Amino acid sequence: MAKDFATMENSNPSGNLSIQDVSDPVRRIVLRGGFGAAAGALFAPLAAVSLPGCASPAGGGPLLGFTGVPASTTDAVAVPDGYVAEVIAAWGEPVGLAHGMPPFKPDASHSAAEQAAQMGMHHDGIHYVALGASGRGLLVMNHEYTDDGLLHADGMATWNADKVMKSQAAHGVSVIEVEFRRGRWQMVRPSRFARRITAATPMALGGPAAGHALMRTAADPEGRQILGTLNNCGSGLTPWGTVLTCEENFVGYFHGPQQPDAHGARWGLRPAGYGYRWHEHDARFDATLHPNEPNRFGWIVELDPMDPNATPVKRTALGRAAHEGATVAVTRDGRAVVYSGEDARFEYIYKFVSRDSIAAGGARANNTLLDHGTLYVARFDADGTGRWSALVHGQGPLTAANGFADQGEVLIKSRQASDLLGATKMDRPEWIAVDAARGEVYCTLTNNSHRGTDKGRPVDAANPRAHNTMGHIIRWKEDGDFDGTGFRWNHFVLAGDPANSRDDVKGNVNGDAFASPDGLWMDARGVLWIQTDMSTSAMGRGDLPRLGNNMMLAADVATGEIRRFLTGPVGCEVAGVTTTPDLRTMFVNIQHPGEGAGRSDPTQPGRFSTWPDGHGRPRSATVVIRRHDGGIVGT
């Protein structure tokens, strides 16, 4: 959906205590002041722990070796001097299915069946899976949502079943094969690996909620087979070779009742949803007729990119949420830990710890690994420590008396369970990056203009700014190992622009100013790549007058230095980043170029942007970035 943050979900009315409610009154005053010496002293221990283990680039030179690019408002992608950026895999390009490769039609007259064989709309999370050497591999990428003003020749006029099917076909995931040949990266078509996964692709359910009564529908009385995945935002790559794709703002696709029950209200169910109108021609998205159908979305989906015939599986043990990402760490005894954030105002940060160790043998040997383990939710305390509370039926308040009949219901109602456990309500937790070398975890908190206002909760230690339009990045180090139940935390950076007049939006960035951090990824050298998602309705005004278009920055986490590496075209979000194993090629997704405050006007598709073609409809696409001299990206 359009990134108009004024309409973002805010469905957490729980009365669990905030940090402000439980911390010392004098300390509250210090923390609410934000950036003084006292706060710096409080967080210093974690920073001190981080420094000795920092990784250094080959030869001992600086981690960041490029000259940062300036903020930009041009309708183009800009990268540093010495780099080249080329576009591949734009929306509508055929993915390379052997049975059909329909070309993109600039007037958007292609059919639903053709769209199902083409790149989806609004590229997001992306991962590179090598096929042998670094010159050939797979790109697995999400397609978060659609702009129906661009997707159809006449937009949402004459709304019909074919348009619903086309919109569903433009969602989901694409798997494409790419190869470096004749001096540039190109799609391989046809490819035996090529695949489209859409909002109509059959999915299996795994874990404790599979077959649960709350997952059963008239079309699926067993509650084990689901059609489709949607609003796929962030993603993760597992050590055993699968990809985890995350269903984010799924509730907006459903038409709900005027007065939803407590469960529906807690998940933001409302009449007409976000205006997709799927329910008018696909009854499963009418929650007034099929009240359990929303429970079948909001999961982390595991897929095997190497097997185009493998059925994707929704892993319910990882919990239901508006999942933004899923990042995997590995404990010293070989168990998987999956970190995820929930992108909605005042929602939570989670981690899942597998019961069993990762087995040798790849995807097949680990095909049920994520069905068994423990899900936890985070609480950040004001003294710089935190704890993970287990979402386990029968423990603490998670009992039948409180509305949880069994473990499946705990996971389906993970928000309600986290409310009762007293988890910390965060400012839209999104992507999570793991620095395995230092044992640190980073999470972007994009923004929350309701923080500290009459619409939301007061400020607290982890979320210290009222009317938080700028966002921040929090980091923590687990006690012992990644499966630890306690941790120490601090703020890596408070985003902002020092030229602003209001103190709370100046931030403390050591380097190039930015706002609304969203995408986050740690490369093999230890560079933290930060991508932004400033609302197109706020760009160039309010607290963002000088920041230009959305961007990607690189951070040295040891020194805190942050440099702007890329700026995107008008109206875009920079979403998703990955590299080849040798770090000499980077793939970055550009999402929704030309987006305004709502859906595009089909009579003026290029009103705000014509990227990347320079004419006609703007199209999300993947940008391939290399150094002219063939060196490592970022050095």
XYZ file of C-alpha atoms in Angstrom:
635
model
C 0.000 0.000 0.000
C 1.037 3.616 -0.391
C 3.448 4.639 2.312
C 1.183 7.300 3.789
C 2.254 6.868 7.391
C -0.810 8.739 8.638
C -2.808 5.591 7.775
C -0.397 3.054 9.301
C -1.873 0.449 11.621
C -2.099 1.309 15.323
C -3.989 -1.583 16.904
C -2.273 -2.005 20.263
C -4.514 -0.730 23.077
C -2.968 -3.067 25.656
C -2.292 -1.781 29.140
C 1.015 -3.598 29.663
C 3.521 -1.362 31.398
C 5.862 0.738 29.317
C 9.455 1.325 30.350
C 8.459 4.752 31.603
C 5.960 3.159 33.976
C 8.519 0.901 35.659
C 11.730 2.950 35.633
C 13.107 5.326 38.223
C 11.524 8.833 37.939
C 14.884 10.635 37.911
C 16.239 8.290 35.233
C 13.073 8.862 33.195
C 13.833 12.561 33.078
C 17.387 11.920 31.906
C 16.245 9.517 29.185
C 13.432 11.725 28.004
C 15.967 14.492 27.571
C 17.441 12.146 25.007
C 21.089 12.751 24.214
C 22.969 14.003 27.275
C 26.117 12.717 28.919
C 24.110 10.652 31.383
C 22.463 8.679 28.612
C 25.815 8.209 26.900
C 27.303 6.834 30.082
C 24.373 4.483 30.516
C 24.896 2.911 27.083
C 28.706 2.994 27.069
C 29.261 -0.595 28.305
C 27.773 -2.188 25.192
C 29.753 0.057 22.872
C 32.924 -0.855 24.718
C 32.179 -4.536 24.319
C 31.676 -4.089 20.569
C 34.925 -2.434 19.630
C 37.561 -5.121 20.249
C 35.828 -7.662 17.992
C 35.333 -5.403 15.000
C 36.262 -6.785 11.637
C 38.773 -4.948 9.479
C 38.946 -4.893 5.695
C 41.799 -6.599 3.940
C 44.990 -4.617 4.324
C 43.789 -2.804 7.461
C 42.342 0.162 5.546
C 39.102 1.967 6.326
C 35.918 -0.070 6.146
C 34.195 2.594 4.022
C 36.311 3.589 1.060
C 33.911 5.554 -1.139
C 32.964 9.220 -1.229
C 29.362 9.679 -0.164
C 26.801 10.973 -2.639
C 24.723 14.082 -1.886
C 20.993 14.007 -1.190
C 19.029 14.139 -4.437
C 15.574 14.966 -5.768
C 16.264 13.839 -9.348
C 14.406 10.967 -11.011
C 17.453 8.728 -11.193
C 19.646 6.349 -9.216
C 22.959 7.882 -8.132
C 25.977 5.941 -6.828
C 29.508 7.085 -5.913
C 32.169 7.971 -8.444
C 33.924 4.855 -9.653
C 30.725 2.764 -9.652
C 28.225 1.757 -12.326
C 24.524 1.018 -11.722
C 22.492 -0.963 -14.271
C 18.826 -2.019 -14.213
C 17.488 -5.553 -14.583
C 14.302 -7.461 -13.736
C 11.805 -4.595 -13.801
C 8.134 -5.191 -13.071
C 6.566 -6.977 -16.044
C 9.725 -8.580 -17.415
C 9.250 -12.329 -18.015
C 10.890 -14.365 -15.267
C 11.959 -17.127 -17.658
C 9.333 -19.853 -17.346
C 9.809 -22.397 -20.121
C 6.095 -22.528 -20.914
C 5.772 -18.811 -21.547
C 7.684 -15.535 -21.502
C 5.176 -12.775 -22.240
C 6.794 -9.354 -22.698
C 5.836 -6.297 -20.658
C 3.185 -4.126 -22.273
C 3.815 -0.431 -21.563
C 0.083 0.330 -21.543
C -0.436 -2.306 -18.788
C -2.825 -4.290 -20.969
C -1.165 -7.617 -20.132
C -3.506 -10.210 -18.629
C -3.552 -11.882 -15.222
C -2.096 -15.050 -16.766
C 0.709 -13.038 -18.360
C 1.407 -11.236 -15.075
C 1.733 -14.599 -13.349
C 4.731 -15.325 -15.632
C 6.307 -11.891 -15.165
C 8.163 -10.032 -12.438
C 5.712 -8.859 -9.822
C 5.196 -5.320 -8.680
C 6.955 -3.357 -5.931
C 10.186 -5.312 -5.392
C 11.312 -5.674 -1.775
C 13.525 -8.132 0.121
C 16.107 -9.850 -2.094
C 18.721 -12.583 -1.733
C 21.393 -13.947 -4.058
C 21.854 -17.732 -4.106
C 25.060 -18.717 -5.870
C 25.101 -21.439 -8.513
C 28.726 -22.418 -8.397
C 30.986 -19.434 -9.095
C 29.982 -15.845 -8.343
C 29.154 -15.215 -12.006
C 25.896 -17.169 -11.919
C 23.130 -17.426 -9.384
C 19.523 -16.956 -8.421
C 17.818 -13.798 -7.213
C 14.892 -14.464 -4.911
C 12.841 -11.327 -4.314
C 9.581 -10.262 -2.766
C 6.818 -8.195 -4.356
C 5.161 -6.374 -1.495
C 2.012 -4.840 -2.937
C 0.470 -3.315 -6.059
C -0.433 0.134 -7.284
C -3.600 -0.683 -9.182
C -3.487 2.712 -10.839
C -0.405 1.517 -12.718
C -1.112 -2.213 -12.877
C -4.221 -1.878 -15.042
C -4.626 0.221 -18.158
C -7.574 2.122 -16.676
C -6.684 1.687 -13.014
C -9.500 0.587 -10.711
C -12.289 1.638 -13.069
C -14.535 -1.187 -14.275
C -13.321 -3.320 -11.363
C -13.736 -7.022 -12.116
C -12.527 -10.530 -11.311
C -9.767 -10.397 -13.940
C -8.263 -7.322 -12.279
C -8.362 -9.026 -8.892
C -6.534 -12.047 -10.341
C -3.970 -9.777 -11.993
C -3.366 -7.912 -8.738
C -2.930 -11.215 -6.903
C -0.516 -12.391 -9.607
C 1.623 -9.265 -9.146
C 2.119 -10.073 -5.437
C 4.365 -12.692 -3.875
C 7.865 -13.805 -4.831
C 9.968 -14.155 -7.993
C 12.865 -16.566 -8.454
C 15.036 -15.686 -11.446
C 18.391 -16.865 -12.733
C 21.058 -14.253 -13.476
C 24.492 -14.519 -15.063
C 27.432 -12.190 -15.649
C 28.243 -12.321 -19.325
C 29.602 -9.910 -21.893
C 30.495 -7.400 -19.214
C 27.147 -7.142 -17.453
C 24.577 -9.054 -15.407
C 21.610 -10.405 -17.351
C 18.566 -12.566 -16.686
C 18.808 -16.155 -17.956
C 15.650 -17.024 -19.871
C 14.342 -19.646 -19.958
C 15.654 -21.096 -16.697
C 14.781 -24.340 -14.957
C 14.859 -22.418 -11.659
C 12.471 -19.639 -12.718
C 9.348 -19.394 -10.612
C 6.521 -17.080 -9.622
C 4.834 -17.498 -6.259
C 1.658 -15.424 -5.969
C -1.388 -14.758 -3.806
C -2.953 -17.849 -5.440
C -0.068 -20.354 -5.064
C -0.870 -23.400 -2.873
C 0.933 -23.308 0.481
C 1.311 -25.854 3.270
C 1.170 -25.145 6.998
C 3.781 -26.374 9.433
C 4.132 -26.108 13.195
C 1.691 -25.966 16.130
C -1.031 -23.911 14.385
C -1.346 -26.295 11.424
C -4.818 -27.829 11.505
C -5.953 -25.566 14.346
C -9.663 -24.784 14.555
C -8.898 -21.085 14.012
C -7.189 -21.977 10.703
C -10.057 -23.966 9.235
C -12.331 -22.583 6.524
C -15.099 -23.869 4.300
C -12.590 -24.352 1.467
C -10.030 -25.965 3.793
C -11.847 -27.810 6.590
C -8.588 -29.417 7.737
C -6.805 -26.083 8.145
C -3.616 -27.250 6.458
C -3.644 -25.936 2.868
C -3.654 -22.219 2.092
C -3.798 -20.340 -1.169
C -1.150 -17.699 -1.516
C 1.153 -15.300 0.231
C 0.906 -11.529 0.082
C 2.393 -8.238 1.232
C 5.797 -9.952 1.221
C 8.197 -7.386 2.584
C 11.481 -8.392 4.221
C 13.107 -11.784 3.842
C 15.922 -13.941 5.136
C 18.336 -16.572 3.870
C 18.845 -19.692 5.983
C 22.160 -21.553 6.424
C 20.521 -24.617 4.860
C 19.729 -22.768 1.634
C 16.063 -21.819 1.903
C 14.528 -18.355 1.836
C 12.152 -16.969 4.459
C 9.627 -14.502 3.037
C 7.492 -12.446 5.382
C 3.828 -11.517 5.201
C 3.591 -7.961 6.491
C 0.441 -5.787 6.345
C -1.846 -8.640 5.345
C -4.907 -7.394 7.207
C -5.397 -4.555 4.716
C -6.517 -7.033 2.038
C -9.549 -8.164 4.033
C -13.001 -6.675 4.292
C -13.993 -6.823 7.935
C -17.176 -6.140 9.887
C -18.185 -2.717 11.139
C -17.625 -3.938 14.690
C -14.906 -6.610 14.702
C -14.533 -8.853 17.716
C -11.640 -8.334 20.118
C -9.336 -10.604 18.123
C -10.085 -8.879 14.818
C -9.743 -5.431 16.363
C -6.355 -6.279 17.859
C -5.154 -7.106 14.321
C -6.614 -3.978 12.724
C -9.454 -5.668 10.817
C -11.855 -3.069 9.389
C -14.399 -2.629 6.596
C -12.840 -2.445 3.109
C -9.316 -2.875 4.484
C -6.847 -0.730 2.530
C -9.112 -0.481 -0.491
C -7.835 -3.420 -2.556
C -11.400 -4.585 -3.199
C -10.354 -8.205 -3.659
C -13.300 -9.341 -1.562
C -15.704 -8.125 -4.241
C -14.608 -10.944 -6.574
C -12.744 -13.374 -4.270
C -14.926 -14.237 -1.281
C -12.088 -15.599 0.840
C -10.992 -11.993 1.453
C -14.387 -11.150 2.937
C -13.830 -11.790 6.635
C -17.504 -11.267 7.328
C -18.107 -14.496 5.384
C -14.844 -16.306 6.214
C -13.729 -15.024 9.634
C -10.791 -17.448 9.935
C -9.173 -16.525 6.621
C -7.142 -13.601 8.084
C -5.627 -16.050 10.603
C -4.028 -17.865 7.660
C -1.849 -14.832 6.836
C 0.798 -12.992 8.799
C 3.267 -15.865 8.785
C 6.878 -16.401 7.758
C 6.931 -18.607 4.649
C 9.847 -20.929 3.856
C 10.626 -21.798 0.242
C 13.386 -23.718 -1.516
C 14.700 -21.629 -4.434
C 16.554 -24.608 -5.884
C 13.369 -26.644 -6.339
C 10.638 -24.848 -8.329
C 8.226 -27.676 -7.556
C 8.606 -27.545 -3.769
C 5.521 -26.342 -1.897
C 6.174 -23.249 0.221
C 5.410 -23.757 3.917
C 4.037 -21.211 6.388
C 6.038 -21.836 9.563
C 3.591 -21.137 12.371
C 6.061 -21.845 15.186
C 7.690 -18.498 14.292
C 4.492 -16.684 15.280
C 1.919 -14.579 13.482
C 2.643 -10.888 13.006
C 2.880 -8.119 10.429
C 6.327 -9.576 9.767
C 8.857 -7.233 8.198
C 11.845 -9.561 8.062
C 13.354 -12.832 9.264
C 17.093 -12.935 9.919
C 18.815 -16.146 10.964
C 21.635 -16.487 13.476
C 23.236 -19.750 14.611
C 24.089 -20.689 18.187
C 27.387 -22.296 19.057
C 25.657 -25.675 19.328
C 24.204 -25.277 15.830
C 20.592 -24.265 16.488
C 18.793 -21.672 14.367
C 17.631 -18.370 15.845
C 15.216 -16.333 13.708
C 14.826 -12.642 14.576
C 11.824 -10.687 13.273
C 10.167 -7.326 13.746
C 6.540 -6.326 13.317
C 6.015 -3.211 11.243
C 3.133 -1.461 12.966
C 3.016 1.269 15.573
C 3.623 0.008 19.122
C 4.246 -3.609 18.114
C 7.006 -5.991 19.091
C 10.360 -7.627 18.357
C 10.521 -11.429 18.344
C 13.004 -14.254 18.139
C 12.503 -17.970 17.613
C 15.022 -20.559 18.838
C 14.864 -23.975 17.210
C 14.705 -27.066 19.366
C 17.075 -29.012 17.148
C 20.419 -28.262 15.579
C 20.794 -27.576 11.881
C 21.431 -30.829 10.042
C 23.872 -31.370 7.232
C 22.192 -32.011 3.910
C 20.494 -28.747 3.001
C 16.808 -27.970 2.646
C 15.465 -31.508 2.700
C 17.395 -32.450 5.820
C 15.956 -29.408 7.634
C 12.428 -29.441 6.246
C 10.817 -29.389 9.708
C 13.527 -27.591 11.682
C 11.449 -24.408 12.035
C 8.363 -26.302 13.212
C 9.837 -27.044 16.648
C 11.233 -24.514 19.080
C 10.370 -21.549 21.271
C 9.155 -18.095 20.275
C 10.130 -15.131 22.458
C 9.170 -11.445 22.606
C 11.500 -8.656 23.766
C 11.283 -6.251 26.678
C 13.810 -3.389 26.776
C 14.413 -2.088 30.307
C 15.563 1.410 31.186
C 18.871 0.326 32.710
C 20.169 -0.880 29.342
C 19.278 -4.524 29.899
C 16.429 -6.540 28.475
C 14.802 -9.928 28.581
C 13.056 -12.348 26.264
C 9.712 -13.762 27.412
C 8.620 -17.125 26.019
C 5.292 -17.430 24.222
C 4.550 -20.888 25.612
C 1.079 -22.095 26.464
C 0.583 -22.697 30.170
C 3.433 -20.432 31.234
C 2.564 -17.233 33.081
C -0.617 -15.599 31.755
C -0.805 -17.683 28.563
C -3.584 -19.952 29.798
C -7.060 -21.038 28.758
C -8.497 -18.643 31.333
C -6.921 -15.773 29.368
C -8.148 -16.947 25.987
C -5.394 -19.355 24.870
C -6.668 -22.900 24.557
C -3.359 -24.329 23.349
C -0.008 -23.454 21.775
C -1.556 -22.991 18.352
C -3.815 -20.267 19.698
C -0.872 -18.566 21.421
C 0.886 -18.324 18.052
C -2.191 -17.227 16.100
C -2.767 -14.564 18.760
C 0.880 -13.680 19.267
C 0.052 -9.980 19.670
C -2.379 -10.668 22.497
C 0.105 -13.050 24.105
C 2.863 -10.446 23.898
C 0.555 -7.844 25.417
C 0.035 -10.046 28.479
C 3.781 -10.762 28.759
C 4.535 -7.024 29.059
C 6.688 -6.732 25.932
C 7.986 -3.298 24.941
C 5.854 -1.430 22.413
C 8.255 -0.260 19.731
C 8.294 2.445 17.040
C 7.591 0.194 14.040
C 10.331 -2.474 14.264
C 11.285 -3.535 10.758
C 14.424 -5.232 9.387
C 16.949 -6.950 11.648
C 20.636 -7.520 10.900
C 22.948 -9.887 12.762
C 26.670 -9.284 13.184
C 27.784 -12.821 13.963
C 31.428 -11.787 14.477
C 30.561 -9.377 17.285
C 27.485 -11.211 18.512
C 25.351 -8.101 18.009
C 21.855 -7.654 16.607
C 20.511 -4.448 15.008
C 16.890 -3.466 14.331
C 15.469 -0.493 12.444
C 12.627 1.422 14.095
C 11.298 3.393 11.159
C 9.217 6.107 12.841
C 6.107 6.631 14.956
C 4.465 10.030 14.879
C 1.980 8.828 17.521
C 4.678 8.268 20.155
C 4.272 10.639 23.090
C 0.986 12.061 21.795
C -2.608 11.550 22.833
C -2.840 8.885 20.098
C -0.217 6.594 21.579
C 2.060 5.577 24.422
C 4.571 7.903 26.118
C 8.238 7.919 25.270
C 10.440 5.327 26.950
C 14.092 4.360 27.038
C 14.066 2.303 23.845
C 11.798 4.762 22.014
C 12.953 8.090 23.463
C 11.493 10.713 21.113
C 7.975 12.097 21.066
C 6.320 12.492 17.655
C 9.110 10.332 16.255
C 9.159 11.262 12.574
C 12.820 10.314 12.057
C 13.246 6.800 13.453
C 16.290 5.085 14.952
C 18.308 1.869 15.004
C 18.558 -0.131 18.210
C 21.125 -2.849 18.900
C 21.643 -5.481 21.527
C 24.042 -8.231 22.561
C 22.602 -11.437 23.966
C 23.788 -12.825 27.285
C 25.962 -15.800 26.408
C 24.744 -16.816 22.960
C 21.987 -15.975 20.497
C 19.579 -18.197 22.451
C 20.101 -16.172 25.647
C 17.034 -14.920 27.510
C 18.696 -11.691 28.629
C 20.567 -8.990 26.723
C 22.200 -5.549 26.917
C 21.107 -2.838 24.512
C 21.729 0.698 23.305
C 20.866 2.938 20.386
C 23.230 2.601 17.450
C 21.911 5.821 15.937
C 19.025 8.245 16.243
C 18.201 9.295 12.689
C 17.736 12.958 11.901
C 19.014 16.115 10.304
C 21.220 18.380 12.461
C 20.006 21.384 10.453
C 16.504 20.992 11.904
C 15.446 23.437 14.582
C 13.592 20.985 16.844
C 16.013 19.016 19.020
C 14.069 15.768 18.778
C 14.540 15.590 15.000
C 18.214 16.553 14.826
C 19.378 13.035 15.637
C 22.969 12.069 16.399
C 24.131 10.762 13.006
C 27.915 10.621 12.605
C 27.919 11.376 8.900
C 25.216 11.860 6.290
C 21.738 12.780 7.509
C 18.829 10.410 6.939
C 15.385 9.526 8.264
C 13.039 6.541 8.474
C 15.524 3.633 8.430
C 13.817 0.503 7.119
C 15.890 -2.072 5.189
C 18.953 -3.337 7.055
C 21.633 -5.836 6.080
C 25.112 -6.729 7.343
C 27.559 -7.824 4.649
C 30.416 -10.269 5.114
C 32.914 -7.457 5.810
C 30.812 -6.089 8.657
C 29.350 -3.100 6.793
C 25.816 -2.306 7.930
C 23.708 -1.215 4.943
C 20.770 1.042 5.855
C 17.861 1.740 3.499
C 15.242 4.424 4.059
C 11.490 4.651 3.604
C 10.535 8.281 4.088
C 6.883 8.802 3.253
C 6.366 10.375 -0.143
C 3.671 12.552 1.444
C 6.277 14.036 3.835
C 9.332 14.396 1.586
C 10.666 17.927 1.211
C 8.548 19.348 3.991
C 8.062 19.235 7.754
C 11.074 17.550 9.360
C 12.449 16.329 5.988
C 13.103 19.460 3.895
C 16.722 18.679 2.977
C 16.877 14.885 2.781
C 15.671 14.439 -0.805
C 14.613 11.044 -2.124
C 14.975 7.783 -0.268
C 18.498 6.404 -0.061
C 20.877 3.648 1.031
C 23.746 4.321 3.413
C 26.701 2.302 4.680
C 27.720 2.267 8.329
C 30.917 1.279 10.105
C 29.453 -0.059 13.340
C 32.775 0.185 15.168
C 33.166 3.925 14.607
C 29.529 4.839 14.017
C 30.357 6.589 10.743
C 27.512 6.570 8.185
C 27.915 7.512 4.495
C 25.266 7.868 1.821
C 26.006 5.324 -0.935
C 22.932 5.530 -3.174
C 19.973 7.785 -3.803
C 16.862 6.572 -5.577
C 14.432 8.099 -8.074
C 11.449 10.256 -7.181
C 8.812 8.656 -4.982
C 10.665 5.390 -4.448
C 11.606 3.331 -1.434
C 15.024 1.654 -1.430
C 14.156 -1.881 -0.367
C 16.353 -4.961 -0.178
C 20.057 -5.500 -0.770
C 22.304 -8.494 -1.358
C 25.692 -9.253 -2.914
C 27.516 -12.034 -4.688
C 29.769 -14.054 -2.339
C 32.875 -12.215 -3.554
C 31.220 -8.852 -2.656
C 32.027 -7.448 -6.115
C 28.425 -7.152 -7.273
C 25.547 -5.686 -5.275
C 21.840 -6.008 -6.076
C 19.481 -3.344 -4.689
C 15.731 -3.131 -5.185
C 13.981 0.119 -6.040
C 10.333 -0.040 -5.024
C 7.376 2.071 -6.199
C 9.166 4.874 -8.085
C 6.726 7.712 -8.734
C 4.482 6.958 -5.782
C 2.367 9.824 -4.534
C 0.083 10.012 -1.518
C -2.218 7.285 -2.872
C -2.749 5.086 -5.907
C -1.488 6.476 -9.208
C -3.738 8.199 -11.716
C -3.884 5.847 -14.752
C -4.377 8.835 -17.037
C -1.046 10.286 -15.833
C 1.102 7.244 -15.018
C 4.379 9.166 -15.393
C 3.278 12.233 -13.455
C 5.961 11.923 -10.765
C 8.475 9.458 -12.248
C 9.244 7.581 -15.437
C 12.136 5.582 -13.956
C 13.754 3.379 -15.183
C 12.642 3.607 -18.834
C 12.520 7.398 -19.032
C 8.974 7.311 -20.391
C 5.628 5.740 -19.621
C 4.830 3.878 -16.420
C 7.408 3.878 -13.616
C 8.470 0.329 -12.711
C 10.048 -1.213 -9.659
C 13.311 -2.890 -10.628
C 16.605 -4.304 -9.411
C 19.746 -2.182 -9.685
C 23.060 -4.003 -10.196
C 26.024 -2.074 -8.779
C 29.701 -2.737 -9.488
C 32.965 -0.881 -9.246
C 34.533 0.084 -12.548
C 37.768 -1.575 -11.443
C 36.030 -4.776 -10.351
C 36.774 -4.239 -6.675
C 34.733 -4.973 -3.577
C 31.631 -2.820 -3.245
C 31.937 -0.269 -0.467
C 35.715 -0.231 -0.181
